[in-house]
Tab-separated table of C-alpha atoms in Angstrom:
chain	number	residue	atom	x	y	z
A	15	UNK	CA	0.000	0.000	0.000
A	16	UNK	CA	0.884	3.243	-0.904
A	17	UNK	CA	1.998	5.893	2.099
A	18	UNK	CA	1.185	9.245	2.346
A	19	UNK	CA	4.188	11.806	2.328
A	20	UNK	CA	4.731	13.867	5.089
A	21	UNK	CA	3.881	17.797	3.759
A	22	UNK	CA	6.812	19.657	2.400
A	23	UNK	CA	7.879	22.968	4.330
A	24	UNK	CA	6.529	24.670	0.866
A	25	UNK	CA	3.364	23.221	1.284
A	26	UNK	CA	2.825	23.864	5.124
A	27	UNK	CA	3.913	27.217	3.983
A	28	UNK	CA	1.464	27.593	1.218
A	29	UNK	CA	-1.312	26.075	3.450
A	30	UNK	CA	-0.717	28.651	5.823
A	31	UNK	CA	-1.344	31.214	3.604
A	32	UNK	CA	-4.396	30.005	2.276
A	33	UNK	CA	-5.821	30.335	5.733
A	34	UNK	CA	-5.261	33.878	5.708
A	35	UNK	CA	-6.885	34.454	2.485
A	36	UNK	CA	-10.055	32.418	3.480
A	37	UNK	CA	-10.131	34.194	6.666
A	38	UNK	CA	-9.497	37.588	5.136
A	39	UNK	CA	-11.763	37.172	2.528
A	40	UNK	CA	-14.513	35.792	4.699
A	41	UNK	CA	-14.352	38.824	7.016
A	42	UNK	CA	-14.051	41.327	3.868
A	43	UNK	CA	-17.160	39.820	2.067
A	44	UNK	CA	-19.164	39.721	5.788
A	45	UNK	CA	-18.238	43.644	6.400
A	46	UNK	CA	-19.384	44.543	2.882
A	47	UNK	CA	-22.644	43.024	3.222
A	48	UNK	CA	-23.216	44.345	6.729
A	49	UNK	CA	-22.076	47.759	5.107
A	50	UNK	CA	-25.229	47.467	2.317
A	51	UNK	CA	-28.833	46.622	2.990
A	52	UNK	CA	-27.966	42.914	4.492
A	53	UNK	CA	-29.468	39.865	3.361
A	54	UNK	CA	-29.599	37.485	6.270
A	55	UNK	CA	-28.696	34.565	3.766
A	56	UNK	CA	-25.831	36.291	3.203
A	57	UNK	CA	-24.746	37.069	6.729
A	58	UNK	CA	-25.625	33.164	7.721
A	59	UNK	CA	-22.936	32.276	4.780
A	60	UNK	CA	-20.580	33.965	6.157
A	61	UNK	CA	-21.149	33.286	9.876
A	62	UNK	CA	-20.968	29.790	8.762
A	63	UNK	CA	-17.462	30.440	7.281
A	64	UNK	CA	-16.338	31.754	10.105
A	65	UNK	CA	-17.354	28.658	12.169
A	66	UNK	CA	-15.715	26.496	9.449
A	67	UNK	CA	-13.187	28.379	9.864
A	68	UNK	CA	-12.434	27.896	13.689
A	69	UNK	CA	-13.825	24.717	13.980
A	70	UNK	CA	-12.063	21.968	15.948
A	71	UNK	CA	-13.158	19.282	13.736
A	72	UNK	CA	-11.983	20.182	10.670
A	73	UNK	CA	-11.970	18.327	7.276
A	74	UNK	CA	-9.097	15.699	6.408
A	75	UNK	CA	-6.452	17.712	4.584
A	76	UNK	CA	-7.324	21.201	6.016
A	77	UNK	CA	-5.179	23.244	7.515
A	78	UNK	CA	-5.792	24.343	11.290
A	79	UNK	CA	-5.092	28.647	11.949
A	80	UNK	CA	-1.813	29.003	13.400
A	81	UNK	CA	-1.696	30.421	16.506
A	82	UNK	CA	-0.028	33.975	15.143
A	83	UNK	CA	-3.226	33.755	12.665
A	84	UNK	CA	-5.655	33.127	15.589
A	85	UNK	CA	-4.131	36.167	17.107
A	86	UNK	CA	-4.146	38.432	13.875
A	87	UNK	CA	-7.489	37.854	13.013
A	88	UNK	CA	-9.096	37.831	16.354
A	89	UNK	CA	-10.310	41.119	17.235
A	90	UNK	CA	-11.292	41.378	13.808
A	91	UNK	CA	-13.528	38.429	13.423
A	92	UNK	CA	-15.254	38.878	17.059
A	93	UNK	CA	-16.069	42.321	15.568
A	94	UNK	CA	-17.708	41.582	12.604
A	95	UNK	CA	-19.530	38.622	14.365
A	96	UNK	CA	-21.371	41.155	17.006
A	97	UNK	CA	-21.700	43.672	14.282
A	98	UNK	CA	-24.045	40.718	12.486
A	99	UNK	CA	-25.762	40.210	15.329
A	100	UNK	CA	-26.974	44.100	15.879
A	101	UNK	CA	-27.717	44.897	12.338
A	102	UNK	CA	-29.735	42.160	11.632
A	103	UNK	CA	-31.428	42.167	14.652
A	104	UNK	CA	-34.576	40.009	14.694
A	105	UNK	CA	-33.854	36.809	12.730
A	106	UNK	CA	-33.369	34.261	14.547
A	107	UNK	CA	-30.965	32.289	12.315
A	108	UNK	CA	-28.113	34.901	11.804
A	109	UNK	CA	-28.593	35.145	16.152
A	110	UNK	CA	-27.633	31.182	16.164
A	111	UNK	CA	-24.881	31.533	13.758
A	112	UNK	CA	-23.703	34.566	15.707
A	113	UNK	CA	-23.643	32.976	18.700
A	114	UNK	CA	-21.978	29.583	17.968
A	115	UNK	CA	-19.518	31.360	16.204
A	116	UNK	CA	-18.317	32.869	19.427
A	117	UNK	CA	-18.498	29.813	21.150
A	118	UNK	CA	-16.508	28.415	18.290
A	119	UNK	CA	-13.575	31.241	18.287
A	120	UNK	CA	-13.733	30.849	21.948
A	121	UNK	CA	-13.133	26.658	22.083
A	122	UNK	CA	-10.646	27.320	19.198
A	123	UNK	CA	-8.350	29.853	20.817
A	124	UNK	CA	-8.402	27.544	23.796
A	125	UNK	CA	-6.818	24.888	21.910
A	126	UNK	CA	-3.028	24.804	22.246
A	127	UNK	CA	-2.611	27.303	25.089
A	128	UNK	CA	-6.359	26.788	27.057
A	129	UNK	CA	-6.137	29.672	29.723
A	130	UNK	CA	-4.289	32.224	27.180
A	131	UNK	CA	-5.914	32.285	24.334
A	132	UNK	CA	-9.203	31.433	25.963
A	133	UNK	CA	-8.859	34.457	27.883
A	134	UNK	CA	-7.544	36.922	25.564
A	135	UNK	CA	-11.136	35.628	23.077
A	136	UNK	CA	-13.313	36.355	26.016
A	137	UNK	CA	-11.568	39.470	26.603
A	138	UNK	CA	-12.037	40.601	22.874
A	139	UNK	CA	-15.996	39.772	23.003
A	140	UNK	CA	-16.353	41.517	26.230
A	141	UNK	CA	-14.901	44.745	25.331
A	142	UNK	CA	-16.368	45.071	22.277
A	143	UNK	CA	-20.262	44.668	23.552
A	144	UNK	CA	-20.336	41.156	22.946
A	145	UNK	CA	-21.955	40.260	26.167
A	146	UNK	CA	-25.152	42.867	25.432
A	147	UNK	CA	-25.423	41.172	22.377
A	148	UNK	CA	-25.760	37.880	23.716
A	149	UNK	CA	-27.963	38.799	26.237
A	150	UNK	CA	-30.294	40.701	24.056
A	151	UNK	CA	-29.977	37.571	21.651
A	152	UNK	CA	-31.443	35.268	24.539
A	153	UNK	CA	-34.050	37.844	25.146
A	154	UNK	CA	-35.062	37.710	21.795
A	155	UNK	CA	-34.905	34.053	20.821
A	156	UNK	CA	-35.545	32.696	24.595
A	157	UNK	CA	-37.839	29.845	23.084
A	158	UNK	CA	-34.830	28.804	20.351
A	159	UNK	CA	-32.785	26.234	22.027
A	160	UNK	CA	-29.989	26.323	19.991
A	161	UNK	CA	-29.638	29.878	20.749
A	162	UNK	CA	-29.727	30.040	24.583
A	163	UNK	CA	-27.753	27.464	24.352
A	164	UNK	CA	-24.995	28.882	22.225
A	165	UNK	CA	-25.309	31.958	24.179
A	166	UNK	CA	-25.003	30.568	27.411
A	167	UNK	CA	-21.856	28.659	26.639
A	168	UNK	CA	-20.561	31.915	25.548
A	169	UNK	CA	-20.764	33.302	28.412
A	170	UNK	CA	-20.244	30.243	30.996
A	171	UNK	CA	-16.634	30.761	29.225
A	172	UNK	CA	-16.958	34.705	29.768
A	173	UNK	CA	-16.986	34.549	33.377
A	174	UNK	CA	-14.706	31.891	34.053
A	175	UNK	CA	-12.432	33.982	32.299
A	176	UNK	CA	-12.282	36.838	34.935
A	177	UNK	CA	-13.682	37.937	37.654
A	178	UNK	CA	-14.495	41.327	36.615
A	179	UNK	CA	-16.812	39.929	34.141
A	180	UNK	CA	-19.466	39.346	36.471
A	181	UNK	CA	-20.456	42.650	36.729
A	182	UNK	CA	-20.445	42.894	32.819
A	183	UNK	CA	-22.836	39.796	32.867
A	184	UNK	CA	-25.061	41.359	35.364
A	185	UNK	CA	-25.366	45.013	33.778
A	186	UNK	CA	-26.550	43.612	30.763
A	187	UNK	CA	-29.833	44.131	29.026
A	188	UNK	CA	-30.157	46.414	31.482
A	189	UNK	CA	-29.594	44.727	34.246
A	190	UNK	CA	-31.629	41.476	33.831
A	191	UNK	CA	-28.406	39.658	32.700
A	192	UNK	CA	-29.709	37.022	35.880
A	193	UNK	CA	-32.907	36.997	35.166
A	194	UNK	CA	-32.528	36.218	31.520
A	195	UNK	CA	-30.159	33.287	33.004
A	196	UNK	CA	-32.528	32.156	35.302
A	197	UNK	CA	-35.565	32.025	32.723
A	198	UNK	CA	-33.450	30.068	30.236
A	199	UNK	CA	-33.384	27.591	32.863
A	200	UNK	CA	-37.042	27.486	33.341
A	201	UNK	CA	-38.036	27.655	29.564
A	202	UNK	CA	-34.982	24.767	28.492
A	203	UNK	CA	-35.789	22.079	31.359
A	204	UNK	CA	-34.518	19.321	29.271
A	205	UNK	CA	-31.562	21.001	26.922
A	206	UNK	CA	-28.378	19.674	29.311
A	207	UNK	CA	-26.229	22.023	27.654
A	208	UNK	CA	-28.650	24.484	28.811
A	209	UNK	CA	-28.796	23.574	32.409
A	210	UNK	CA	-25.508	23.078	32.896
A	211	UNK	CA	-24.103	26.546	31.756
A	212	UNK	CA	-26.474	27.958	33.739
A	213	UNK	CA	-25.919	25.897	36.972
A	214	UNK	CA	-22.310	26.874	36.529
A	215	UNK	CA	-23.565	30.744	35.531
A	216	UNK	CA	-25.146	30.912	38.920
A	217	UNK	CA	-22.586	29.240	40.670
A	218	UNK	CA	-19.523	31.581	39.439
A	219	UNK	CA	-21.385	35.201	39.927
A	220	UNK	CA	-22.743	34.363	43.350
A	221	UNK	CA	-19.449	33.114	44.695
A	222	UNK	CA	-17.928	35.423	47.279
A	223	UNK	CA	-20.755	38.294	46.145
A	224	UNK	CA	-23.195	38.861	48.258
A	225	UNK	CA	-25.138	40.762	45.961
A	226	UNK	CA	-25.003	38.478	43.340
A	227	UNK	CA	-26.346	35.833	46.039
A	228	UNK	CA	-29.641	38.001	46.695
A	229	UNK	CA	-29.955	38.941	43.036
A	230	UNK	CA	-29.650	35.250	41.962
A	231	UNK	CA	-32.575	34.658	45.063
A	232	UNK	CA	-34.943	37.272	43.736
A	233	UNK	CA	-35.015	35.681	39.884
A	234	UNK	CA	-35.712	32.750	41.883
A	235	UNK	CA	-32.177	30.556	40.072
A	236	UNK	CA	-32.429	28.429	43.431
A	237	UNK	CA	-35.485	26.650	42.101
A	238	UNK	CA	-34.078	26.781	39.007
A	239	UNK	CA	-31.337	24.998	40.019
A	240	UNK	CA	-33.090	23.063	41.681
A	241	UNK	CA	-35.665	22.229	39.202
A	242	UNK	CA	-32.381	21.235	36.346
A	243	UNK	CA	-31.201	18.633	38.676
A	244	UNK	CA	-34.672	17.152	39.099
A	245	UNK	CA	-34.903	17.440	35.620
A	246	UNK	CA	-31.478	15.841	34.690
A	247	UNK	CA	-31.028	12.861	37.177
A	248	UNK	CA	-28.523	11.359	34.885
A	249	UNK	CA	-26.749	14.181	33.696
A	250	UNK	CA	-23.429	14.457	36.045
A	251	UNK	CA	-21.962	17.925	35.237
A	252	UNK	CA	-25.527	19.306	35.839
A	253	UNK	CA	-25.640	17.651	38.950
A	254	UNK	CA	-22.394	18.307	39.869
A	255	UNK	CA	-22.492	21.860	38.938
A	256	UNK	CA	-25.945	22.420	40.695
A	257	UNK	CA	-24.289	20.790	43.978
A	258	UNK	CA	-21.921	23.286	43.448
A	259	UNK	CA	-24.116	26.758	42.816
A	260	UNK	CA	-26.236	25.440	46.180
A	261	UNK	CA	-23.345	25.191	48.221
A	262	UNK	CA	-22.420	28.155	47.551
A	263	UNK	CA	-25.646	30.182	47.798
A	264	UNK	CA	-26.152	28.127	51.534
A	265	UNK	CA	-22.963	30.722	52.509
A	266	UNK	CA	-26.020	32.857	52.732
A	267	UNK	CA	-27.762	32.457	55.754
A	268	UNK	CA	-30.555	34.799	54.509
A	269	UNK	CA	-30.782	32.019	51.517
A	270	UNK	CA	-29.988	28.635	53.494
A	271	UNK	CA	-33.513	27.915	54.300
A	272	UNK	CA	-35.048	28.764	50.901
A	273	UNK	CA	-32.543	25.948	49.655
A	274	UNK	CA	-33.488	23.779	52.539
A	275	UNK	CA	-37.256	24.119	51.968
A	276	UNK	CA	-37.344	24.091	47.777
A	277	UNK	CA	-35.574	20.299	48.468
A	278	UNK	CA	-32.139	21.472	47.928
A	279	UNK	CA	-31.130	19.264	50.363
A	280	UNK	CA	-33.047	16.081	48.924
A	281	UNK	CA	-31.189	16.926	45.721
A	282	UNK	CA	-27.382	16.962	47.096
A	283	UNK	CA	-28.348	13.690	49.122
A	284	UNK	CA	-29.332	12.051	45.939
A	285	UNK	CA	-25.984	12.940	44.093
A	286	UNK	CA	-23.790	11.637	46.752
């Protein structure tokens, strides 16, 4: 049988470079159609590009971004992405695309240095509005599963990037960034994905915050925690991450007995 060759420097080379015309071409077609009366068909193609683009499972033969390309292109991409998101406001399918295209630059970044380039993604989407985007997506679309749950893996990334993002995560949509959480919860029972970014959602921003804690409280998230373990008996990381967001809101004597009584207790018993 006949072996494949190992790739030539030259070809590695000219790989590379194709990567940074797709990329550069993707983004320049995207920006010109934003630019013009946009055609959501349009802005779906190239969302979908993008996610090609900086997807981890690419196809056989295709050359991954470098890591200098990743970094070139970043603040770039994440821009045009949110910019797709606010000027064709309304349809749902360019809000999917939008969103798993974050999620996709995020998990790509992550891939050969996880906390760096994670971080540095995260950082990009934050400062450029990307979390009032999301939030207004979820708003929007609350009943489309696949975009909550794009969204919320977003920004169940976002915040376990830095600490400062919590307040960025709260402020948004003017200030119902926990509520809008907490009813994603409630509306996806069954979507895992769903309940688990949300469980750990809840359980980063009330850590250590007091304010957080009473804010999660009032949008009721412990029954909604609550109510996606009940909901997800076999599903560990939502159990686990539930156990997690209770233990921490129990720090809270003001909030201990609402666990207690809701059968948070019950629930924690059941997972050990």
């Amino acid at each position: 049988s006949t072996q494949s060759q190992p790739a030539s420097p030259e070809d590695e080379q000219n790989a590379e470079h194709q990567n940074q015309l797709c990329i550069k071409k993707t983004l320049a077609t995207l920006k010109e159609t934003l630019e013009r009366r946009p055609d959501p068909s349009q802005v779906i193609s190239s969302l979908t590009a993008i996610i090609n683009i900086f997807s981890k499972y690419l196809p056989e033969g295709d050359k991954p971004l470098t890591n200098d390309q990743v970094e070139n292109c970043l603040f770039e991409t994440v821009s045009c992405v949110i910019s797709s998101m606010k000027v064709v406001a309304g349809n749902d399918a360019v809000a999917v695309h939008a969103c798993r295209a974050l999620s996709c630059i995020i998990s790509y970044s992550s891939l050969d240095s996880p906390m760096e380039g994670q971080d540095e993604a995260c950082h990009v989407i934050v400062v450029l509005g990307g979390i009032d985007s999301i939030i207004k997506c979820m708003i929007d679309f609350q009943s489309s599963c696949e975009a909550v749950r794009f969204g919320m893996e977003v920004l169940k990334n976002i915040v376990k990037s830095s600490n400062s993002t919590k307040t960025a995560i709260v402020s948004a949509g003017d200030y119902t960034g926990i509520n809008v959480i907490v009813q994603s919860m409630f509306i996806h029972q069954s979507c895992s994905s769903i309940q688990e970014c949300g469980c750990v959602l809840l359980w980063s921003m009330s850590f250590g915050d007091e304010a957080n804690q009473r804010a999660i409280e009032d949008a009721f998230g412990v029954a909604a925690i609550i109510t996606s373990m009940t909901s997800n008996p076999e599903h560990q990381k939502v159990q686990e991450f539930g156990c997690g967001a209770l233990h921490t809101l129990c720090h809270n004597p003001a909030i201990r007995q609402n666990v207690v009584s809701n059968g948070g207790g019950e629930c924690a018993t059941e997972v050990l």
